[in-house]
Amino acid sequence: DAGADAVMLAIDPADARMYVAGRRDGKLQVIKGGQIVGTTTAPPGAFEMRFADDRKSAFIIGAISVSRLDLTTMQATPPIETFQGTSDVVIGPGAHRAFGMHRADTWCCQMSIVDLDNGKRLNHFVTGSKSGRLFQALAAGAATVSSYNAGKSSAISRGGGSFSYSVYAPKTAAAIRGPLAVRPDGKFAYALDAQTDAVSVANAETGERVATIGAAGGVHEIVPLRGGNLLAVVSDKGLTFIDMNTNAKSGELALGGDLRDFAMAADRAIALTSTKAVILDGTTGAQIAVVEGLKDATTVVFLGD
C-alpha cells in the first residue's frame, strides 16, 4: 500500500530502492525488493527527487518547498520554503544551494535560490526581461482595444445593439524541457524564461539577479556544453551561446526558426532542423559539418558510445 494519490519520485539505480510519496498523507516510503525499508515525511505536493553528488543525501521537491533526505537513516528534514508553483529544482555542487523554477498557467516565471546549509530561502525574483514583458503587455492591451473598437464600429453601422470583442493577454509558460542550469563551480545559476525568451543569471552566494541575457525566439531549454564554459540556449530559431565565465552572450547559430531537436554525446552536439543536421563541437559550439537533404527530420538518437 503506497498511500492515497501516490507518486513515484525516483528509482536509485545503485541499489534499486524506490522512493514513493503519498501526496495526500505527506508520507515518503522507501521500497526495496517488494518490502518497505524506510518511512519518513515528504513536503506537500512532492513530485520529484534529486540526488546529491556525494550520494549521501537526496532532495525531495514539493510544490512549495524542498526537503533533504539522509540516505543512511532514511529520514527527511523539515521542508525549506522555495516558492509557489514549483516546476523544477536543481541542486548545486556540494548541495549547498538549490535553485527553483516556478510558473503556472496564468503567470510566468519566478526563480528561487535556497540556502540548503542553513535551511532558508535567500531570494526569489521574476525572471526574464522586464522590457520584454512590458512590450507583451502593451501589445496585448492594444489588441484588446482594437478588437473592442472594431466590434463597436460594427454595432454602430448596424444601428446599435450589443457586440462582442476579444480580451488578449501575454503568453505565459511554455512547455520547456530544462529551464535551469548551474555553473560547475556553483557560483552562478541560470533560469530560462519562456515568456520573454531570456536567461536570468543569479549569484548563488547572495541570491541576487546579476544579469539578463536575451536569446533567440521560442526557447526550449538551456544545456551546459562539455567543459563547463558555455551554456547553449536552445530555441525555435536556433542556438544562443552564453559564456558562463563572463555571464554574457558569446554567439548565435541561426537555424531559420525550424530547430527540431538538440542532443549531445561525448564531444559532439547535433542541432537538427527538418532538412539538415548541424554537427557542433560539444565544448566550443563551433560548427564542424552539416548533413543536408533530410526530409521532415524530428529527433536525434545516439547509438552506442
mmCIF file of C-alpha atoms in Angstrom:
data_model
loop_
_atom_site.group_PDB
_atom_site.id
_atom_site.type_symbol
_atom_site.label_atom_id
_atom_site.label_comp_id
_atom_site.label_asym_id
_atom_site.label_seq_id
_atom_site.Cartn_x
_atom_site.Cartn_y
_atom_site.Cartn_z
ATOM 1 C CA ASP A 1 0.000 0.000 0.000
ATOM 2 C CA ALA A 2 1.683 3.176 -1.201
ATOM 3 C CA GLY A 3 -0.933 5.571 0.180
ATOM 4 C CA ALA A 4 -3.503 7.837 -1.418
ATOM 5 C CA ASP A 5 -2.517 9.614 -4.653
ATOM 6 C CA ALA A 6 0.953 8.039 -4.567
ATOM 7 C CA VAL A 7 3.730 9.272 -6.874
ATOM 8 C CA MET A 8 6.986 7.529 -7.804
ATOM 9 C CA LEU A 9 9.687 10.120 -7.134
ATOM 10 C CA ALA A 10 12.772 8.130 -8.132
ATOM 11 C CA ILE A 11 14.405 4.728 -8.518
ATOM 12 C CA ASP A 12 18.002 4.633 -7.342
ATOM 13 C CA PRO A 13 19.963 2.565 -9.893
ATOM 14 C CA ALA A 14 22.758 1.999 -7.385
ATOM 15 C CA ASP A 15 20.704 -0.145 -5.002
ATOM 16 C CA ALA A 16 17.260 -0.485 -6.650
ATOM 17 C CA ARG A 17 15.465 1.447 -3.934
ATOM 18 C CA MET A 18 12.179 3.050 -4.964
ATOM 19 C CA TYR A 19 11.004 6.306 -3.398
ATOM 20 C CA VAL A 20 7.228 6.730 -3.327
ATOM 21 C CA ALA A 21 5.381 9.745 -1.908
ATOM 22 C CA GLY A 22 1.754 9.812 -0.827
ATOM 23 C CA ARG A 23 0.697 13.290 -1.908
ATOM 24 C CA ARG A 24 -2.331 13.355 0.417
ATOM 25 C CA ASP A 25 -0.819 11.990 3.613
ATOM 26 C CA GLY A 26 2.646 13.606 3.229
ATOM 27 C CA LYS A 27 4.423 10.268 3.685
ATOM 28 C CA LEU A 28 7.524 9.051 1.859
ATOM 29 C CA GLN A 29 8.061 5.282 1.684
ATOM 30 C CA VAL A 30 11.317 3.641 0.613
ATOM 31 C CA ILE A 31 10.728 0.273 -1.070
ATOM 32 C CA LYS A 32 13.272 -2.423 -1.945
ATOM 33 C CA GLY A 33 12.622 -5.966 -3.045
ATOM 34 C CA GLY A 34 8.901 -5.535 -2.546
ATOM 35 C CA GLN A 35 9.363 -4.512 1.108
ATOM 36 C CA ILE A 36 9.128 -1.142 2.853
ATOM 37 C CA VAL A 37 12.599 -0.419 4.251
ATOM 38 C CA GLY A 38 12.033 3.143 5.419
ATOM 39 C CA THR A 39 9.297 5.687 6.071
ATOM 40 C CA THR A 40 9.577 9.440 6.595
ATOM 41 C CA THR A 41 7.765 12.657 5.699
ATOM 42 C CA ALA A 42 7.579 14.296 2.286
ATOM 43 C CA PRO A 43 6.998 18.001 1.579
ATOM 44 C CA PRO A 44 3.485 18.960 0.413
ATOM 45 C CA GLY A 45 2.853 18.105 -3.230
ATOM 46 C CA ALA A 46 6.089 16.082 -3.616
ATOM 47 C CA PHE A 47 6.728 15.221 -7.272
ATOM 48 C CA GLU A 48 10.461 14.704 -7.854
ATOM 49 C CA MET A 49 13.799 13.785 -6.255
ATOM 50 C CA ARG A 50 17.350 14.928 -6.917
ATOM 51 C CA PHE A 51 20.390 13.009 -5.596
ATOM 52 C CA ALA A 52 23.375 14.920 -4.213
ATOM 53 C CA ASP A 53 26.760 14.402 -5.842
ATOM 54 C CA ASP A 54 28.126 12.537 -2.810
ATOM 55 C CA ARG A 55 25.160 10.087 -2.857
ATOM 56 C CA LYS A 56 24.783 10.549 0.903
ATOM 57 C CA SER A 57 21.627 12.589 0.614
ATOM 58 C CA ALA A 58 18.829 13.388 -1.797
ATOM 59 C CA PHE A 59 16.341 16.216 -2.071
ATOM 60 C CA ILE A 60 12.578 15.783 -2.239
ATOM 61 C CA ILE A 61 10.949 18.512 -4.311
ATOM 62 C CA GLY A 62 7.449 19.651 -3.421
ATOM 63 C CA ALA A 63 5.020 22.219 -4.746
ATOM 64 C CA ILE A 64 6.322 24.999 -2.471
ATOM 65 C CA SER A 65 9.312 23.517 -0.647
ATOM 66 C CA VAL A 66 12.245 21.092 -0.670
ATOM 67 C CA SER A 67 13.446 18.594 1.991
ATOM 68 C CA ARG A 68 16.836 16.924 2.437
ATOM 69 C CA LEU A 69 16.672 13.115 2.782
ATOM 70 C CA ASP A 70 19.518 11.329 4.582
ATOM 71 C CA LEU A 71 20.090 8.173 2.517
ATOM 72 C CA THR A 72 21.610 6.344 5.504
ATOM 73 C CA THR A 73 18.893 6.944 8.089
ATOM 74 C CA MET A 74 16.101 7.475 5.510
ATOM 75 C CA GLN A 75 14.836 10.489 7.448
ATOM 76 C CA ALA A 76 13.913 13.828 5.899
ATOM 77 C CA THR A 77 14.468 17.305 7.304
ATOM 78 C CA PRO A 78 11.555 19.732 7.689
ATOM 79 C CA PRO A 79 10.633 21.395 4.368
ATOM 80 C CA ILE A 80 12.505 24.546 3.312
ATOM 81 C CA GLU A 81 10.287 27.064 1.507
ATOM 82 C CA THR A 82 11.060 27.716 -2.160
ATOM 83 C CA PHE A 83 8.088 29.434 -3.859
ATOM 84 C CA GLN A 84 4.654 28.522 -5.177
ATOM 85 C CA GLY A 85 4.133 26.750 -8.499
ATOM 86 C CA THR A 86 7.406 24.797 -8.478
ATOM 87 C CA SER A 87 8.040 23.139 -11.842
ATOM 88 C CA ASP A 88 11.703 22.188 -11.442
ATOM 89 C CA VAL A 89 14.572 22.369 -8.946
ATOM 90 C CA VAL A 90 18.299 21.738 -9.450
ATOM 91 C CA ILE A 91 20.880 21.212 -6.714
ATOM 92 C CA GLY A 92 24.241 22.965 -6.925
ATOM 93 C CA PRO A 93 27.601 21.208 -6.432
ATOM 94 C CA GLY A 94 28.232 20.255 -2.823
ATOM 95 C CA ALA A 95 24.479 20.518 -2.118
ATOM 96 C CA HIS A 96 24.870 23.997 -0.597
ATOM 97 C CA ARG A 97 22.262 25.670 -2.814
ATOM 98 C CA ALA A 98 19.012 24.735 -4.550
ATOM 99 C CA PHE A 99 17.562 26.686 -7.465
ATOM 100 C CA GLY A 100 13.892 26.519 -8.368
ATOM 101 C CA MET A 101 11.778 27.431 -11.385
ATOM 102 C CA HIS A 102 8.206 28.455 -10.629
ATOM 103 C CA ARG A 103 5.351 29.077 -13.062
ATOM 104 C CA ALA A 104 1.646 28.446 -13.555
ATOM 105 C CA ASP A 105 -0.963 28.607 -16.317
ATOM 106 C CA THR A 106 -1.633 32.275 -15.587
ATOM 107 C CA TRP A 107 1.842 33.632 -14.768
ATOM 108 C CA CYS A 108 5.498 33.114 -15.664
ATOM 109 C CA CYS A 109 8.097 32.888 -14.133
ATOM 110 C CA GLN A 110 9.967 33.139 -10.816
ATOM 111 C CA MET A 111 13.343 31.791 -9.728
ATOM 112 C CA SER A 112 14.101 30.863 -6.111
ATOM 113 C CA ILE A 113 17.523 30.485 -4.500
ATOM 114 C CA VAL A 114 17.633 28.348 -1.341
ATOM 115 C CA ASP A 115 20.432 28.034 1.215
ATOM 116 C CA LEU A 116 20.354 24.294 1.970
ATOM 117 C CA ASP A 117 23.027 24.501 4.683
ATOM 118 C CA ASN A 118 21.018 26.931 6.805
ATOM 119 C CA GLY A 119 17.551 25.836 5.745
ATOM 120 C CA LYS A 120 16.243 29.100 4.357
ATOM 121 C CA ARG A 121 15.311 30.785 1.096
ATOM 122 C CA LEU A 122 17.750 33.546 0.158
ATOM 123 C CA ASN A 123 15.668 35.195 -2.545
ATOM 124 C CA HIS A 124 13.133 34.821 -5.313
ATOM 125 C CA PHE A 125 12.546 37.109 -8.276
ATOM 126 C CA VAL A 126 10.676 37.408 -11.559
ATOM 127 C CA THR A 127 12.869 36.028 -14.348
ATOM 128 C CA GLY A 128 13.308 37.254 -17.894
ATOM 129 C CA SER A 129 13.320 40.681 -19.487
ATOM 130 C CA LYS A 130 11.238 43.414 -17.835
ATOM 131 C CA SER A 131 11.081 45.373 -21.095
ATOM 132 C CA GLY A 132 10.056 42.221 -22.992
ATOM 133 C CA ARG A 133 7.271 41.533 -20.502
ATOM 134 C CA LEU A 134 6.105 45.185 -20.708
ATOM 135 C CA PHE A 135 6.104 45.033 -24.513
ATOM 136 C CA GLN A 136 3.933 41.912 -24.434
ATOM 137 C CA ALA A 137 1.501 43.573 -22.031
ATOM 138 C CA LEU A 138 1.245 46.683 -24.225
ATOM 139 C CA ALA A 139 0.752 44.582 -27.349
ATOM 140 C CA ALA A 140 -1.986 42.559 -25.651
ATOM 141 C CA GLY A 141 -3.688 45.756 -24.479
ATOM 142 C CA ALA A 142 -3.519 47.271 -27.946
ATOM 143 C CA ALA A 143 -5.011 44.110 -29.474
ATOM 144 C CA THR A 144 -7.873 44.235 -26.961
ATOM 145 C CA VAL A 145 -8.613 47.916 -27.730
ATOM 146 C CA SER A 146 -8.506 47.200 -31.480
ATOM 147 C CA SER A 147 -10.963 44.318 -31.086
ATOM 148 C CA TYR A 148 -13.264 46.476 -28.937
ATOM 149 C CA ASN A 149 -13.260 49.351 -31.420
ATOM 150 C CA ALA A 150 -13.925 47.019 -34.339
ATOM 151 C CA GLY A 151 -16.900 45.492 -32.513
ATOM 152 C CA LYS A 152 -18.252 48.889 -31.527
ATOM 153 C CA SER A 153 -17.937 50.235 -35.087
ATOM 154 C CA SER A 154 -19.739 47.190 -36.428
ATOM 155 C CA ALA A 155 -22.571 47.691 -33.923
ATOM 156 C CA ILE A 156 -22.911 51.383 -34.812
ATOM 157 C CA SER A 157 -23.084 50.553 -38.521
ATOM 158 C CA ARG A 158 -25.993 48.232 -37.744
ATOM 159 C CA GLY A 159 -27.803 50.939 -35.859
ATOM 160 C CA GLY A 160 -26.688 49.977 -32.352
ATOM 161 C CA GLY A 161 -27.163 46.872 -30.260
ATOM 162 C CA SER A 162 -24.753 44.615 -28.395
ATOM 163 C CA PHE A 163 -21.373 43.467 -29.675
ATOM 164 C CA SER A 164 -18.542 41.215 -28.539
ATOM 165 C CA TYR A 165 -14.774 41.649 -28.536
ATOM 166 C CA SER A 166 -11.713 39.630 -27.544
ATOM 167 C CA VAL A 167 -9.589 40.256 -24.462
ATOM 168 C CA TYR A 168 -5.934 39.421 -25.149
ATOM 169 C CA ALA A 169 -3.283 38.519 -22.583
ATOM 170 C CA PRO A 170 0.500 37.991 -22.798
ATOM 171 C CA LYS A 171 1.633 34.414 -23.270
ATOM 172 C CA THR A 172 2.535 32.627 -20.041
ATOM 173 C CA ALA A 173 4.563 29.455 -19.500
ATOM 174 C CA ALA A 174 5.582 27.327 -22.457
ATOM 175 C CA ALA A 175 6.413 23.632 -22.210
ATOM 176 C CA ILE A 176 10.182 23.829 -21.850
ATOM 177 C CA ARG A 177 12.321 20.785 -21.071
ATOM 178 C CA GLY A 178 15.213 22.106 -18.999
ATOM 179 C CA PRO A 179 14.799 25.634 -17.590
ATOM 180 C CA LEU A 180 17.649 25.582 -15.039
ATOM 181 C CA ALA A 181 21.427 25.163 -15.037
ATOM 182 C CA VAL A 182 24.285 25.736 -12.576
ATOM 183 C CA ARG A 183 27.866 26.721 -13.352
ATOM 184 C CA PRO A 184 30.247 23.845 -12.472
ATOM 185 C CA ASP A 185 31.783 25.788 -9.569
ATOM 186 C CA GLY A 186 28.312 26.508 -8.185
ATOM 187 C CA LYS A 187 28.803 30.291 -8.078
ATOM 188 C CA PHE A 188 26.069 31.181 -10.583
ATOM 189 C CA ALA A 189 22.767 29.661 -11.677
ATOM 190 C CA TYR A 190 20.719 30.254 -14.822
ATOM 191 C CA ALA A 191 16.951 30.309 -15.330
ATOM 192 C CA LEU A 192 15.259 30.286 -18.727
ATOM 193 C CA ASP A 193 12.174 32.498 -19.061
ATOM 194 C CA ALA A 194 9.782 31.113 -21.677
ATOM 195 C CA GLN A 195 7.650 34.239 -21.739
ATOM 196 C CA THR A 196 10.330 36.741 -22.752
ATOM 197 C CA ASP A 197 12.959 34.451 -24.379
ATOM 198 C CA ALA A 198 15.669 35.478 -21.915
ATOM 199 C CA VAL A 199 18.035 33.874 -19.386
ATOM 200 C CA SER A 200 18.315 35.302 -15.871
ATOM 201 C CA VAL A 201 21.609 34.837 -14.016
ATOM 202 C CA ALA A 202 21.631 34.562 -10.207
ATOM 203 C CA ASN A 203 24.561 34.903 -7.838
ATOM 204 C CA ALA A 204 24.394 31.718 -5.770
ATOM 205 C CA GLU A 205 26.077 33.278 -2.735
ATOM 206 C CA THR A 206 23.716 36.253 -2.352
ATOM 207 C CA GLY A 207 20.682 35.021 -4.311
ATOM 208 C CA GLU A 208 20.568 38.255 -6.306
ATOM 209 C CA ARG A 209 19.970 38.547 -10.049
ATOM 210 C CA VAL A 210 23.131 39.816 -11.745
ATOM 211 C CA ALA A 211 22.264 39.672 -15.457
ATOM 212 C CA THR A 212 19.510 39.127 -18.011
ATOM 213 C CA ILE A 213 20.582 37.772 -21.393
ATOM 214 C CA GLY A 214 18.304 37.735 -24.447
ATOM 215 C CA ALA A 215 18.064 34.595 -26.589
ATOM 216 C CA ALA A 216 16.628 33.627 -29.963
ATOM 217 C CA GLY A 217 12.828 33.385 -30.010
ATOM 218 C CA GLY A 218 10.815 30.351 -28.945
ATOM 219 C CA VAL A 219 13.096 28.993 -26.204
ATOM 220 C CA HIS A 220 13.109 25.266 -25.350
ATOM 221 C CA GLU A 221 15.829 24.641 -22.757
ATOM 222 C CA ILE A 222 19.326 25.526 -21.567
ATOM 223 C CA VAL A 223 22.135 22.969 -21.887
ATOM 224 C CA PRO A 224 25.687 23.340 -20.466
ATOM 225 C CA LEU A 225 28.300 22.242 -23.007
ATOM 226 C CA ARG A 226 31.150 19.917 -22.106
ATOM 227 C CA GLY A 227 33.956 21.713 -20.264
ATOM 228 C CA GLY A 228 31.663 23.981 -18.278
ATOM 229 C CA ASN A 229 32.438 27.235 -20.106
ATOM 230 C CA LEU A 230 29.449 27.616 -22.432
ATOM 231 C CA LEU A 231 25.698 27.390 -21.965
ATOM 232 C CA ALA A 232 23.572 26.682 -25.048
ATOM 233 C CA VAL A 233 20.084 28.211 -25.115
ATOM 234 C CA VAL A 234 18.015 26.032 -27.452
ATOM 235 C CA SER A 235 15.235 27.897 -29.271
ATOM 236 C CA ASP A 236 12.947 27.509 -32.266
ATOM 237 C CA LYS A 237 15.104 29.968 -34.194
ATOM 238 C CA GLY A 238 18.459 28.423 -33.297
ATOM 239 C CA LEU A 239 21.108 28.383 -30.574
ATOM 240 C CA THR A 240 22.332 31.226 -28.386
ATOM 241 C CA PHE A 241 25.614 30.664 -26.526
ATOM 242 C CA ILE A 242 26.332 32.213 -23.128
ATOM 243 C CA ASP A 243 29.867 32.412 -21.718
ATOM 244 C CA MET A 244 29.464 31.239 -18.107
ATOM 245 C CA ASN A 245 32.800 32.806 -17.137
ATOM 246 C CA THR A 246 31.620 36.316 -18.049
ATOM 247 C CA ASN A 247 27.838 35.713 -17.949
ATOM 248 C CA ALA A 248 27.458 37.375 -21.331
ATOM 249 C CA LYS A 249 26.238 36.291 -24.746
ATOM 250 C CA SER A 250 29.081 34.848 -26.816
ATOM 251 C CA GLY A 251 27.451 33.992 -30.152
ATOM 252 C CA GLU A 252 24.445 32.605 -32.008
ATOM 253 C CA LEU A 253 23.703 29.929 -34.584
ATOM 254 C CA ALA A 254 20.624 30.879 -36.633
ATOM 255 C CA LEU A 255 18.594 27.940 -37.925
ATOM 256 C CA GLY A 256 15.679 29.649 -39.628
ATOM 257 C CA GLY A 257 13.054 29.085 -36.957
ATOM 258 C CA ASP A 258 13.000 25.356 -37.643
ATOM 259 C CA LEU A 259 15.006 23.742 -34.830
ATOM 260 C CA ARG A 260 13.505 20.322 -34.052
ATOM 261 C CA ASP A 261 15.996 18.787 -31.604
ATOM 262 C CA PHE A 262 19.317 19.343 -29.853
ATOM 263 C CA ALA A 263 21.349 16.442 -28.488
ATOM 264 C CA MET A 264 24.825 15.890 -27.044
ATOM 265 C CA ALA A 265 27.092 12.857 -26.733
ATOM 266 C CA ALA A 266 30.801 12.699 -25.862
ATOM 267 C CA ASP A 267 32.493 15.643 -27.596
ATOM 268 C CA ARG A 268 29.816 16.333 -30.209
ATOM 269 C CA ALA A 269 26.433 18.070 -30.340
ATOM 270 C CA ILE A 270 23.815 17.996 -33.084
ATOM 271 C CA ALA A 271 21.280 20.722 -33.822
ATOM 272 C CA LEU A 272 18.536 19.267 -36.022
ATOM 273 C CA THR A 273 16.089 21.030 -38.342
ATOM 274 C CA SER A 274 13.544 19.375 -40.615
ATOM 275 C CA THR A 275 16.048 19.319 -43.504
ATOM 276 C CA LYS A 276 19.558 19.294 -42.017
ATOM 277 C CA ALA A 277 21.724 18.259 -39.070
ATOM 278 C CA VAL A 278 24.358 20.757 -37.917
ATOM 279 C CA ILE A 279 27.220 18.960 -36.133
ATOM 280 C CA LEU A 280 28.974 21.041 -33.482
ATOM 281 C CA ASP A 281 31.993 20.780 -31.225
ATOM 282 C CA GLY A 282 30.491 19.804 -27.873
ATOM 283 C CA THR A 283 32.874 22.092 -25.965
ATOM 284 C CA THR A 284 33.163 25.280 -28.036
ATOM 285 C CA GLY A 285 29.901 25.163 -30.022
ATOM 286 C CA ALA A 286 31.869 25.622 -33.256
ATOM 287 C CA GLN A 287 30.252 24.213 -36.397
ATOM 288 C CA ILE A 288 32.072 21.138 -37.726
ATOM 289 C CA ALA A 289 29.853 19.852 -40.523
ATOM 290 C CA VAL A 290 26.334 19.939 -41.968
ATOM 291 C CA VAL A 291 24.309 16.965 -43.205
ATOM 292 C CA GLU A 292 21.819 18.228 -45.809
ATOM 293 C CA GLY A 293 18.844 16.689 -47.591
ATOM 294 C CA LEU A 294 16.845 15.335 -44.646
ATOM 295 C CA LYS A 295 13.066 15.048 -45.027
ATOM 296 C CA ASP A 296 10.932 16.189 -42.104
ATOM 297 C CA ALA A 297 13.504 15.100 -39.503
ATOM 298 C CA THR A 298 12.318 15.245 -35.891
ATOM 299 C CA THR A 299 14.731 13.589 -33.429
ATOM 300 C CA VAL A 300 18.405 12.819 -32.823
ATOM 301 C CA VAL A 301 19.285 9.418 -31.318
ATOM 302 C CA PHE A 302 22.884 8.498 -30.452
ATOM 303 C CA LEU A 303 23.753 4.794 -30.658
ATOM 304 C CA GLY A 304 26.474 3.070 -28.625
ATOM 305 C CA ASP A 305 29.239 5.099 -27.022
#
